[in-house]
Coordinates of C-alpha atoms and ligand atoms in Angstrom, one line a residue:
X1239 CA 1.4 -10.2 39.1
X1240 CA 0.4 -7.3 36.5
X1241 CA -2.0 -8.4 34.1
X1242 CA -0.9 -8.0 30.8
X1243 CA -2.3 -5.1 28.5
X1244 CA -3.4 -6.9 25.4
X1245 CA -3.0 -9.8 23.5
X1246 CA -2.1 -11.4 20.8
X1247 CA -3.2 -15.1 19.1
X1248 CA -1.3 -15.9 16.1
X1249 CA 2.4 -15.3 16.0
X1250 CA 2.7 -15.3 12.1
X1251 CA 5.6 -12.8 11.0
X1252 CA 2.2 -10.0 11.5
X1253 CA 1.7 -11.3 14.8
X1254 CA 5.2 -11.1 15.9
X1255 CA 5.5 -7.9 14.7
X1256 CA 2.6 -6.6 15.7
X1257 CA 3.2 -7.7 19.2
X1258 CA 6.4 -6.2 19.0
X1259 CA 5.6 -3.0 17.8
X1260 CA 2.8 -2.6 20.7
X1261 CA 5.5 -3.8 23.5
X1262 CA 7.8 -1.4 21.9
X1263 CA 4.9 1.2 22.9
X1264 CA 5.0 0.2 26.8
X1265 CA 2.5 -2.1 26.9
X1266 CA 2.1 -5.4 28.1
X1267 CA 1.5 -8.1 26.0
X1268 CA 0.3 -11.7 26.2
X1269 CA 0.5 -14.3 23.9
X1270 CA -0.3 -17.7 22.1
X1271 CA -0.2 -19.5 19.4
X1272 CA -1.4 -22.7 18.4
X1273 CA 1.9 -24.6 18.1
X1274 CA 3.5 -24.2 21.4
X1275 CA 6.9 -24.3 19.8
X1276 CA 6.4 -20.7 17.7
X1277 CA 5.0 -19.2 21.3
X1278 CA 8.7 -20.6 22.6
X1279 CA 11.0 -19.5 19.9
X1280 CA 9.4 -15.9 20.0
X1281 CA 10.0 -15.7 23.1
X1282 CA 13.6 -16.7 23.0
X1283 CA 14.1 -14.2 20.2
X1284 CA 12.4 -11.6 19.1
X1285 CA 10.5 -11.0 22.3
X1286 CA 13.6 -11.5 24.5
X1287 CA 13.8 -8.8 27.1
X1288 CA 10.3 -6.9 26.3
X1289 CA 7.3 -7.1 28.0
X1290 CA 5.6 -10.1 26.2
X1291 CA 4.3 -12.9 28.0
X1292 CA 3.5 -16.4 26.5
X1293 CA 0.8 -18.3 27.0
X1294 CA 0.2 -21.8 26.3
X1295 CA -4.6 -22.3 26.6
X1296 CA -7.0 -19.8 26.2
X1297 CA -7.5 -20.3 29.6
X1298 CA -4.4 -19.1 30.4
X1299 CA -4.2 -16.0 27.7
X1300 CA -7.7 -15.2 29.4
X1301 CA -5.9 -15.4 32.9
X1302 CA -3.1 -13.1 32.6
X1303 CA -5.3 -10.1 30.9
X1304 CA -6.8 -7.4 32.3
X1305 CA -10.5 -6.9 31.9
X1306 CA -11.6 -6.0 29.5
X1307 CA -9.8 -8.0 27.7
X1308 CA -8.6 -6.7 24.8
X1309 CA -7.3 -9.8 21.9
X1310 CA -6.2 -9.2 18.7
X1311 CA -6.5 -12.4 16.2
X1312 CA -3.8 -12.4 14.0
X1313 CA -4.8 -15.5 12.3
X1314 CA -5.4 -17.1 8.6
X1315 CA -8.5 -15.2 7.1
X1316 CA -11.6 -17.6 6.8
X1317 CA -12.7 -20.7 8.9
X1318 CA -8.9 -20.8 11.3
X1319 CA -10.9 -17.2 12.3
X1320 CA -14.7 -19.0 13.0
X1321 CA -12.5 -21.4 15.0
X1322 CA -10.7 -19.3 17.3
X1323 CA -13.9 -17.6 17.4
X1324 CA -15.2 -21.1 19.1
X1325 CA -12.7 -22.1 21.2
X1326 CA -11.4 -18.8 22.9
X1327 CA -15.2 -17.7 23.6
X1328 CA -15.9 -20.0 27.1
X1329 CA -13.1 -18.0 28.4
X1330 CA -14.2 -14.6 27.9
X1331 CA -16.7 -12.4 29.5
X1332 CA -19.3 -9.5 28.2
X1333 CA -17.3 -6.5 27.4
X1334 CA -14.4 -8.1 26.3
X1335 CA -13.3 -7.2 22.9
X1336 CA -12.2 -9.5 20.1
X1337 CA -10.4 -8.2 17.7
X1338 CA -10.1 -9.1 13.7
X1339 CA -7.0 -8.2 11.7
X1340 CA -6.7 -10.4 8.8
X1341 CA -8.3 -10.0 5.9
X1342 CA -11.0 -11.3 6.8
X1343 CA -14.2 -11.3 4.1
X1344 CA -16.4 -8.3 5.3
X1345 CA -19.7 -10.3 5.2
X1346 CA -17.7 -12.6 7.7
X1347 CA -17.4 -9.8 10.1
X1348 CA -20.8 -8.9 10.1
X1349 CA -22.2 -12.2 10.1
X1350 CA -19.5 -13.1 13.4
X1351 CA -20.9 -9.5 15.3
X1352 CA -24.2 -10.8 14.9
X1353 CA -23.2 -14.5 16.1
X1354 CA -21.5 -13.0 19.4
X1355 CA -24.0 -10.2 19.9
X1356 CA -26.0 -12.1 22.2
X1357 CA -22.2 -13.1 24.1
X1358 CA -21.9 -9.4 25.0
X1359 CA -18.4 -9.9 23.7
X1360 CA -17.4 -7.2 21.7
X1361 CA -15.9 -7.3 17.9
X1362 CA -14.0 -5.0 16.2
X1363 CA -12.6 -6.0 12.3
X1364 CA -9.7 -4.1 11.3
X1365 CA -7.9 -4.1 8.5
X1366 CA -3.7 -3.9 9.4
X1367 CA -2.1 -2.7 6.3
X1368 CA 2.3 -2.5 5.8
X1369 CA 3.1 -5.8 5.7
X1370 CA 6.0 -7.0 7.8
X1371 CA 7.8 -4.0 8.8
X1372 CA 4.3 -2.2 8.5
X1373 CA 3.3 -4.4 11.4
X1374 CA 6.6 -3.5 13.3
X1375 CA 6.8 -0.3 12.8
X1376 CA 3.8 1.0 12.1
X1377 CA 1.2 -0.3 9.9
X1378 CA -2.1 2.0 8.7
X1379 CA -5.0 0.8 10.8
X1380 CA -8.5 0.7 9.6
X1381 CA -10.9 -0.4 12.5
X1382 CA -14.9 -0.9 12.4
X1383 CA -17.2 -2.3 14.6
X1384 CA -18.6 -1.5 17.8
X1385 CA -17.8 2.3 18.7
X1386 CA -17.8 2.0 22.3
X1387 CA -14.9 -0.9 22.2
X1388 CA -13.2 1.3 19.5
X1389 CA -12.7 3.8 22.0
X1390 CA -11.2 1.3 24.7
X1391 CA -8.6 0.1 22.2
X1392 CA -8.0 3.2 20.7
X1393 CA -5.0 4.5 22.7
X1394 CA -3.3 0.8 22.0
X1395 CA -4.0 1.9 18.0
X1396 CA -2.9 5.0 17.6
X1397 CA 0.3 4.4 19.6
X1398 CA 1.0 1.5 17.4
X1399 CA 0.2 3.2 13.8
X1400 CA 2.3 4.7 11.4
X1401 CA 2.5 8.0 11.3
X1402 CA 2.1 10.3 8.6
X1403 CA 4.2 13.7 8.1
X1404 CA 1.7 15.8 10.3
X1405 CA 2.0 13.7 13.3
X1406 CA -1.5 12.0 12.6
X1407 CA -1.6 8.4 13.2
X1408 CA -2.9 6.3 11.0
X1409 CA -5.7 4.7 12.6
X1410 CA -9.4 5.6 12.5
X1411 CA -12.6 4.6 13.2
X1412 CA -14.1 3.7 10.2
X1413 CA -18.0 2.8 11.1
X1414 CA -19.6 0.2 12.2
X1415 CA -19.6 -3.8 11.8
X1416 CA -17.9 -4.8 9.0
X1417 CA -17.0 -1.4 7.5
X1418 CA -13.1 -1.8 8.4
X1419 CA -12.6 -4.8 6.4
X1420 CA -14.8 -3.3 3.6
X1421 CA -12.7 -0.5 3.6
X1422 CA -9.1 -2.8 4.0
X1423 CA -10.7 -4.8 1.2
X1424 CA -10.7 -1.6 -1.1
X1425 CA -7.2 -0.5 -0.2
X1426 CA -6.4 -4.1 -1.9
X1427 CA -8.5 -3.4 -4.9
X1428 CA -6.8 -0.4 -5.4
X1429 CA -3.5 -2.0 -4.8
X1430 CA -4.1 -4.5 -7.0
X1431 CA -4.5 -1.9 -10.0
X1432 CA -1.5 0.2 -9.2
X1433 CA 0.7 -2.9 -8.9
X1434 CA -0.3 -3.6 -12.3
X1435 CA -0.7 -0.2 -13.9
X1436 CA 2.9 -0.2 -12.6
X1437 CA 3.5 -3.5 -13.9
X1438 CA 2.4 -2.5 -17.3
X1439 CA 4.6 0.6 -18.0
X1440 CA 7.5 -1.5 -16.7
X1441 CA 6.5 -4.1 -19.7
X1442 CA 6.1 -1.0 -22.1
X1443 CA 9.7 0.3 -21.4
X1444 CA 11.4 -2.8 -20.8
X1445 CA 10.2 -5.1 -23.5
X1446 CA 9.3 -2.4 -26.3
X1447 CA 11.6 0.1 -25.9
X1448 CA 14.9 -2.9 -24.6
X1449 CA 15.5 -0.1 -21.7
X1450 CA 18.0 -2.3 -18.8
X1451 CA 16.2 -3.2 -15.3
X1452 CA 19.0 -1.3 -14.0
X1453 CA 18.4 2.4 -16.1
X1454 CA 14.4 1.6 -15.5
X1455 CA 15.1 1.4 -11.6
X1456 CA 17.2 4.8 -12.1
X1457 CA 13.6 5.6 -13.7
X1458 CA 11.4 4.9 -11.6
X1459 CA 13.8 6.3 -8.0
X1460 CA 13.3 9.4 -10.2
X1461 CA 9.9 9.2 -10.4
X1462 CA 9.8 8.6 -6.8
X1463 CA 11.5 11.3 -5.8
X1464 CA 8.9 14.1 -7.8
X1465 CA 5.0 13.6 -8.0
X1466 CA 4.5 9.8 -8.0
X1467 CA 5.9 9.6 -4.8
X1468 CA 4.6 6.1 -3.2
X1469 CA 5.4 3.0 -1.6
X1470 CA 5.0 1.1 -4.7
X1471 CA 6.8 2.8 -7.1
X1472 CA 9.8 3.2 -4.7
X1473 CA 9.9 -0.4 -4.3
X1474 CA 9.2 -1.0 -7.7
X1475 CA 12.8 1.1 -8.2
X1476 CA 14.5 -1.3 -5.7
X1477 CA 13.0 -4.5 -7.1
X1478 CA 14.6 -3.6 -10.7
X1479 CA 17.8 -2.7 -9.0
X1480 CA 18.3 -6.4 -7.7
X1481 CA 20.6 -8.5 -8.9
X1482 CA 20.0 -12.5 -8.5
X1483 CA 22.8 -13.6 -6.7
X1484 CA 22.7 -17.3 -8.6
X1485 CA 22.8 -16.1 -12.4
X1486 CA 23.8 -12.4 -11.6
X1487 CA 21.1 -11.4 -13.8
X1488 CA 18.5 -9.0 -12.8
X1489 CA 16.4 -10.5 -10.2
X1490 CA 13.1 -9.7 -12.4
X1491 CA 14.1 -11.6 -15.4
X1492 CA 13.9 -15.1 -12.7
X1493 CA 11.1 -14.7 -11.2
X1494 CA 8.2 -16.8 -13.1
X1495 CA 5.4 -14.6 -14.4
X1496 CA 2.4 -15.7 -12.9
X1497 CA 0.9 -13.9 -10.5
X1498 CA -0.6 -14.9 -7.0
X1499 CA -4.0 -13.9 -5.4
X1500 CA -5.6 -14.5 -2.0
X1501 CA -8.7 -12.6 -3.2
X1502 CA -9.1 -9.4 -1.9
X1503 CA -9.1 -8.0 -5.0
X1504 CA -11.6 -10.4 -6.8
X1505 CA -13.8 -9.8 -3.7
X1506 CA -13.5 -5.6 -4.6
X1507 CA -14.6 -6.6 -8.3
X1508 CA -17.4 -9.0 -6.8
X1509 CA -18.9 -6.3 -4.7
X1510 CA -18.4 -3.3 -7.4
X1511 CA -20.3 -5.5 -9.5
X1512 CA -22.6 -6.2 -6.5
X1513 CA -23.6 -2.3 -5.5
X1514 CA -22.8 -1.6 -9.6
X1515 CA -19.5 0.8 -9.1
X1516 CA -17.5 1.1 -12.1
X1517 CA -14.0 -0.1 -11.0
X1518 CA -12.3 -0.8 -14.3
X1519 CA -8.8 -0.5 -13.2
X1520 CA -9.0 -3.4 -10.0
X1521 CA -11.4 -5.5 -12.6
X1522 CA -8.4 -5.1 -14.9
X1523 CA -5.5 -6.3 -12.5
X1524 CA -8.0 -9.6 -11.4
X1525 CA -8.2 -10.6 -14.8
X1526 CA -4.8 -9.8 -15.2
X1527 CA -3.2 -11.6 -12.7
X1528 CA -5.9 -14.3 -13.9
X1529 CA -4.2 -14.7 -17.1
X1530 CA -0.9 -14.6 -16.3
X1531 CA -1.6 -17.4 -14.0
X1532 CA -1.9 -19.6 -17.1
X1533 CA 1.6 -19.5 -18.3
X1534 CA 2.1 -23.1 -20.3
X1535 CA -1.1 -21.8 -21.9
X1536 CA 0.6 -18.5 -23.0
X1537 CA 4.2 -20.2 -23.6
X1538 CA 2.0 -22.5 -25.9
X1539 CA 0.1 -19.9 -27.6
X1540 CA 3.0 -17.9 -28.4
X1541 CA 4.4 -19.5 -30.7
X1542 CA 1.7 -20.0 -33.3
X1543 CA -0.5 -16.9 -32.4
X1544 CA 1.3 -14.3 -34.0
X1545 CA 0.9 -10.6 -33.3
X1546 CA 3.0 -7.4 -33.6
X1547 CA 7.0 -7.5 -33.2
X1548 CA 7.6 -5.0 -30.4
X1549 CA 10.0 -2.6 -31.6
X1550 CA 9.7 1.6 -31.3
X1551 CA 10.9 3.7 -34.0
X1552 CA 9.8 6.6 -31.6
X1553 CA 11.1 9.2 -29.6
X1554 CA 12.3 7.3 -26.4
X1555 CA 12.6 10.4 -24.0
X1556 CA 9.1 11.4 -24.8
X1557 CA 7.8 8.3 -24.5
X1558 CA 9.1 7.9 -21.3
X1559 CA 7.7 11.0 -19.9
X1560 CA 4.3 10.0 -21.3
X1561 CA 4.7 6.8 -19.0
X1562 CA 5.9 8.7 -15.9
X1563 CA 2.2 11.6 -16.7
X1564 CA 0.4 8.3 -17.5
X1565 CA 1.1 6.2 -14.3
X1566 CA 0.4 9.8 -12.4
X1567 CA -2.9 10.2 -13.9
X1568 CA -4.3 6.7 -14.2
X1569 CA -3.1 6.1 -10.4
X1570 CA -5.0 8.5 -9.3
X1571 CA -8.3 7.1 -11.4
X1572 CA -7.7 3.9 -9.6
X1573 CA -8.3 5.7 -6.4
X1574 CA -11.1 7.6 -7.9
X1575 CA -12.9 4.3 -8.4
X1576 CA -11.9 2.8 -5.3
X1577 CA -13.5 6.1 -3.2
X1578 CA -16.4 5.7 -5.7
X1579 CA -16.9 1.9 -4.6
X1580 CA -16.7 3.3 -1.1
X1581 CA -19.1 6.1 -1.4
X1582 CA -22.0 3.3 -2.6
X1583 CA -20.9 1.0 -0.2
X1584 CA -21.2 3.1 2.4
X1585 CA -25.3 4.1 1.6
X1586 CA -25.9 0.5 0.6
X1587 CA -24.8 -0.7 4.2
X1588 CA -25.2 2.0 6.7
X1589 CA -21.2 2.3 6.8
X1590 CA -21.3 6.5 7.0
X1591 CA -17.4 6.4 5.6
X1592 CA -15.3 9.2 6.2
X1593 CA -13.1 9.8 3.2
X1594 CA -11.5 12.4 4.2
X1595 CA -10.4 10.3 7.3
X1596 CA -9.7 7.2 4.8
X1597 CA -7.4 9.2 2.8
X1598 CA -5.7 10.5 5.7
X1599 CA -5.0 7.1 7.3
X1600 CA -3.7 6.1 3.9
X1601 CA -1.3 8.5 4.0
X1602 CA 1.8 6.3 5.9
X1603 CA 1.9 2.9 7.1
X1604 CA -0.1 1.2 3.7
X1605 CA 0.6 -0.3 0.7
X1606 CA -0.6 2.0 -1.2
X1607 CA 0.6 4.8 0.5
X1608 CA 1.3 7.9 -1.8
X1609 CA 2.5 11.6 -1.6
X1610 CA -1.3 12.3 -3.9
X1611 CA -3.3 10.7 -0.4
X1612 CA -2.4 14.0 1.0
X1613 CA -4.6 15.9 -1.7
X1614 CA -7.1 13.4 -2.1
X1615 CA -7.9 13.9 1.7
X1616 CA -7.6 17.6 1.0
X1617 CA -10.4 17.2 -2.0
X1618 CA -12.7 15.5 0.7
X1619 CA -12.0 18.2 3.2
X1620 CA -13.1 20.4 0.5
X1621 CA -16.1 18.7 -0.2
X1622 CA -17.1 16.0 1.8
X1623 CA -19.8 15.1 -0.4
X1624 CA -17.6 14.7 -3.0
X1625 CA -19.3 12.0 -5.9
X1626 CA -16.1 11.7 -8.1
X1627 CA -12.5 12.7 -7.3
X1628 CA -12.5 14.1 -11.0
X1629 CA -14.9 16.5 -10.2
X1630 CA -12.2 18.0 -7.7
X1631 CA -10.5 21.1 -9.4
X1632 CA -7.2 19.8 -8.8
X1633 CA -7.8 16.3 -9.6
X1634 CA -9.6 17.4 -12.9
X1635 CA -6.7 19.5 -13.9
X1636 CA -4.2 16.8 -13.7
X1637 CA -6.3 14.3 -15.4
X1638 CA -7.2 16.4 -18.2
X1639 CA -4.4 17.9 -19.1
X1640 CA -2.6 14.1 -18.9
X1641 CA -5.0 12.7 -20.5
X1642 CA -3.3 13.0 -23.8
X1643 CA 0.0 11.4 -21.9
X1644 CA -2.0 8.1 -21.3
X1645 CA -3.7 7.7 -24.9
X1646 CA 0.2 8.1 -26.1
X1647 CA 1.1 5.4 -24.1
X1648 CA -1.7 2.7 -24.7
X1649 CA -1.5 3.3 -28.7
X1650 CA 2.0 2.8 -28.6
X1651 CA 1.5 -0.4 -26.3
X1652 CA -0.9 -1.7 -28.5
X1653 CA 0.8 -0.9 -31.7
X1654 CA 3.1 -3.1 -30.0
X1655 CA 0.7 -6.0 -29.2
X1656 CA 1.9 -5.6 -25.5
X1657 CA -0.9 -5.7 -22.9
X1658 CA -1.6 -2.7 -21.7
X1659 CA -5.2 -4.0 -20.2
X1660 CA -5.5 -2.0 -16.6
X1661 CA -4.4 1.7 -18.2
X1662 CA -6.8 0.7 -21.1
X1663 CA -9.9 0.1 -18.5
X1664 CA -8.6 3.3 -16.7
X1665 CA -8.8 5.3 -19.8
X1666 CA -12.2 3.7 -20.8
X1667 CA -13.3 4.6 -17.5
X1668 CA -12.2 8.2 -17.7
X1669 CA -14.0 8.5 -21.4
X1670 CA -17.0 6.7 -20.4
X1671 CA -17.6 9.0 -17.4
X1672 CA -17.2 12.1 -19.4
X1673 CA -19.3 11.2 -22.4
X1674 CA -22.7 12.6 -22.1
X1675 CA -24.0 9.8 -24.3
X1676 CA -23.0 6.7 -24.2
X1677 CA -23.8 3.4 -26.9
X1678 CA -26.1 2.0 -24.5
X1679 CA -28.9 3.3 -26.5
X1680 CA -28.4 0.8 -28.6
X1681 CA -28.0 -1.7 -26.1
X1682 CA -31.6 -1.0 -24.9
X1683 CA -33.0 -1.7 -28.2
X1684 CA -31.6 -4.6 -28.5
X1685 CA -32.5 -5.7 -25.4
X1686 CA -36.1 -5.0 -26.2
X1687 CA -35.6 -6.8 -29.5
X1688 CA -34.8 -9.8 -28.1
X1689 CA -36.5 -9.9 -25.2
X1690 CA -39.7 -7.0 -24.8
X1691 CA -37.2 -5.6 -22.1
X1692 CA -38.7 -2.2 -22.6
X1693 CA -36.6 1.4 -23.3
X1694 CA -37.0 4.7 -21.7
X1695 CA -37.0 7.5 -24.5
X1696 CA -34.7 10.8 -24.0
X1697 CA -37.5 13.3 -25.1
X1698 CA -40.7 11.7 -22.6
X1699 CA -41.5 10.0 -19.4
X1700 CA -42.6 6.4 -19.2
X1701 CA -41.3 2.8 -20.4
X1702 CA -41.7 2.1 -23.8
X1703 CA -41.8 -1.1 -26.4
X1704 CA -41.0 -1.1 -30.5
X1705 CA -43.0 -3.8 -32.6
X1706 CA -39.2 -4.0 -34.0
X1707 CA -40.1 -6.6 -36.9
X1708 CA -43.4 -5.2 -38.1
Ligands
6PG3095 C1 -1.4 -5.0 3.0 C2 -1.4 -6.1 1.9 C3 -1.6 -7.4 2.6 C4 -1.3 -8.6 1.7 C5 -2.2 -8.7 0.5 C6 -1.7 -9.5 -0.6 O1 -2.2 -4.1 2.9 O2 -0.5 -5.1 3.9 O3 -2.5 -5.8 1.1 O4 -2.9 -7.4 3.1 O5 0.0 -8.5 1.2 O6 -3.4 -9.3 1.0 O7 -2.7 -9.9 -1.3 P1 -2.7 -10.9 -2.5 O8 -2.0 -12.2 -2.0 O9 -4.1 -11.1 -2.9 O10 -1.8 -10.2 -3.6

């Protein structure tokens, strides 16, 4: 019998898909699951008639697979991983390569390379970005870990990836040990800001200025279709386009305002906070999908904590451009910080990140997947060194001359008393960076105030003290 090709463990909808997709590619695929039943029911569906084998041990998935074997866990992120980890090792040999693609905790990865080091079994942690028909289709790959197994999955990869518009799959290597899932773990920190940058100017025109979920879908498919090009904005477009079948209202204005999180976001903020990165947008959308997590708390509160009534005497179409410039530029300052994060990660662990090649896998297949990924790439090809996307000519240009498109929108949002939080921290963000002196002067006197912290003086060397109350 030919051995199978590859495997997979975990037939979640990512696993299916994924094993699907890799079939699709002609290869040979084993695998298992930990309910039998799911392995059976795959089989006799999706899987029907391709070249997917199911196995019911590890003994057997180790069986059927040609060495070295090549397994990719698709499987809950955290201890489910650890005990796969356990109970598929006795069956594997050195040079085997176990593969990662949840979104697993990057400290995890590390700590798990060093645990099976001495095993000789190989690790690679990927992050697998696209969700369901990402995983089918192809989803944007983001691999780290040992090189030398990189290269013997790489054909397997970059058969499966997406594509982007140049024929360049989306798959790299990223660096080594846990640098995939760092990097997959900033793709979510970036997504969470967008989702709720975009989340915030769909509040702004829909509850201040009463614009219909249908005419802001037509909005934002036009918005699509120029320079904000991107996954998320084009499904934002089709999500206010729904209709709820039940009450024939707009889908949105049923679907309970509190949002969900599994973390990766709060574990960007944790790190940027970590390695000191300013990420102000992602540390925006955490809190924010914090707070609106505590809706009988809100629904409470509104009714005796007054505030503004929204309502806009202003110029609608103007206002509505501003939005479309605003969203432009403050997406693009979420991806500023989120390559910023990167670039100290990368010295502070030994990662050596590629952003050009980061960008360029980001291109197709990811959430945040965006028409501006192809010039972000082309900043970093410019200048690999590159500290700040903002200091880009290109990148400059747009968010300078928008600049004046976002301040309209937030004063108008607050005049409104609706929350405007993430564009708010974007904005601070962009001011903050481009003030040559910052308040924190004053912090540092205080500090030594209250606590002898000591001050360093602008106009000579050395650490200094004020007797402040003599
Ligand atoms: C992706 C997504 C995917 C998942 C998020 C959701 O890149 O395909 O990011 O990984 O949908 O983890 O995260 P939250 O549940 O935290 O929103």
């Amino acid at each position: 019998m030919n051995k199978a090709q590859f495997a997979v463990v975990g037939l979640g909808v990512m696993g299916q898909n994924l094993a699907l997709n890799i079939a699709n590619k002609g290869y040979s695929v084993a695998v298992y699951n930990r309910t039998d039943q799911r392995t059976i029911d795959f089989l006799n569906g999706p899987a029907q008639d391709k070249a997917i084998i199911g196995t019911y041990s590890y003994e057997g998935l180790a069986k059927v697979l040609e060495t070295p074997r090549r397994i990719l866990l698709l499987v809950k992120a955290g201890p489910a991983v650890d005990a796969v980890i356990d109970e598929i090792k006795p069956y594997l040999n050195p040079g085997d390569i176990l593969i990662d693609g949840g979104n697993s905790y990057f400290e995890d990865t590390e700590r798990r390379i060093k645990v099976l080091d001495d095993s000789g079994i190989n690790y690679i942690g990927t992050g697998v970005s696209g969700g369901e028909e990402g995983a089918l289709h192809g989803p944007s790959i983001m691999p780290g870990g040992d090189r030398v197994a990189w290269e013997a999955i790489k054909d397997i990869f970059m058969a499966a990836a997406a594509k982007a518009e140049d024929g360049e799959p989306c798959v790299d290597y990223m660096g080594p040990r846990g640098a995939g899932h760092y990097v997959k773990m900033v793709h979510n920190g970036i997504e969470y800001a967008i989702m709720q940058l975009i989340a915030e100017v769909y509040d702004l025109l829909r509850r201040g200025l009463n614009i219909s979920a249908q005419e802001l879908g037509d909005i934002f498919r036009q918005w699509n279709d120029g320079e904000l090009s991107s996954y998320l904005v084009e499904i934002t477009a089709e999500i206010l386009k729904k209709t709820d079948p039940d009450t024939d209202q707009p889908i949105l204005d049923v679907i309970l305002d509190e949002a969900k999180q599994k973390g990766t976001g709060k574990w960007t903020s944790q790190n940027a906070f970590d390695l000191g990165a300013p990420t102000h947008a992602i540390n925006a959308a955490v809190a924010s999908r914090i707070i609106s997590s505590m809706k009988a708390a809100r629904v409470a509160a509104s009714e005796s904590i007054t505030g503004p009534k929204p309502a806009f005497s202003g110029d609608v179409r103007q206002l509505i451009e501003a939005a479309k410039e605003a969203l432009f530029a403050s997406m693009i300052l979420a991806y500023t910080q989120g390559f910023g994060l990167m670039r100290l990660a990368s010295q502070e662990f030994d990662y050596d990140l590629d952003m050009r090649n980061i960008a360029k896998i980001w291109r197709a297949g990811c959430i945040i997947r965006a028409d501006m990924l192809d010039d972000i790439m082309r900043a970093f090809e410019r200048d690999k060194d590159l500290t700040n996307l903002m200091l880009d000519a290109y990148f400059k240009d747009i968010v300078v001359h928008r600049q004046g498109a976002i301040r309209h929108v937030i004063t108008t949002a607050i005049g409104m008393g609706i929350p405007i939080y993430a564009m708010s921290a974007t904005l601070g963000y962009f001011d903050s960076y481009r003030t040559a002196r910052l308040p924190a002067n004053l912090t540092q006197a205080q500090r030594d105030y209250f606590g002898a912290h000591t001050y360093r003086r602008l106009d000579k060397e050395g650490s200094f003290h004020t007797d402040w109350q003599s």
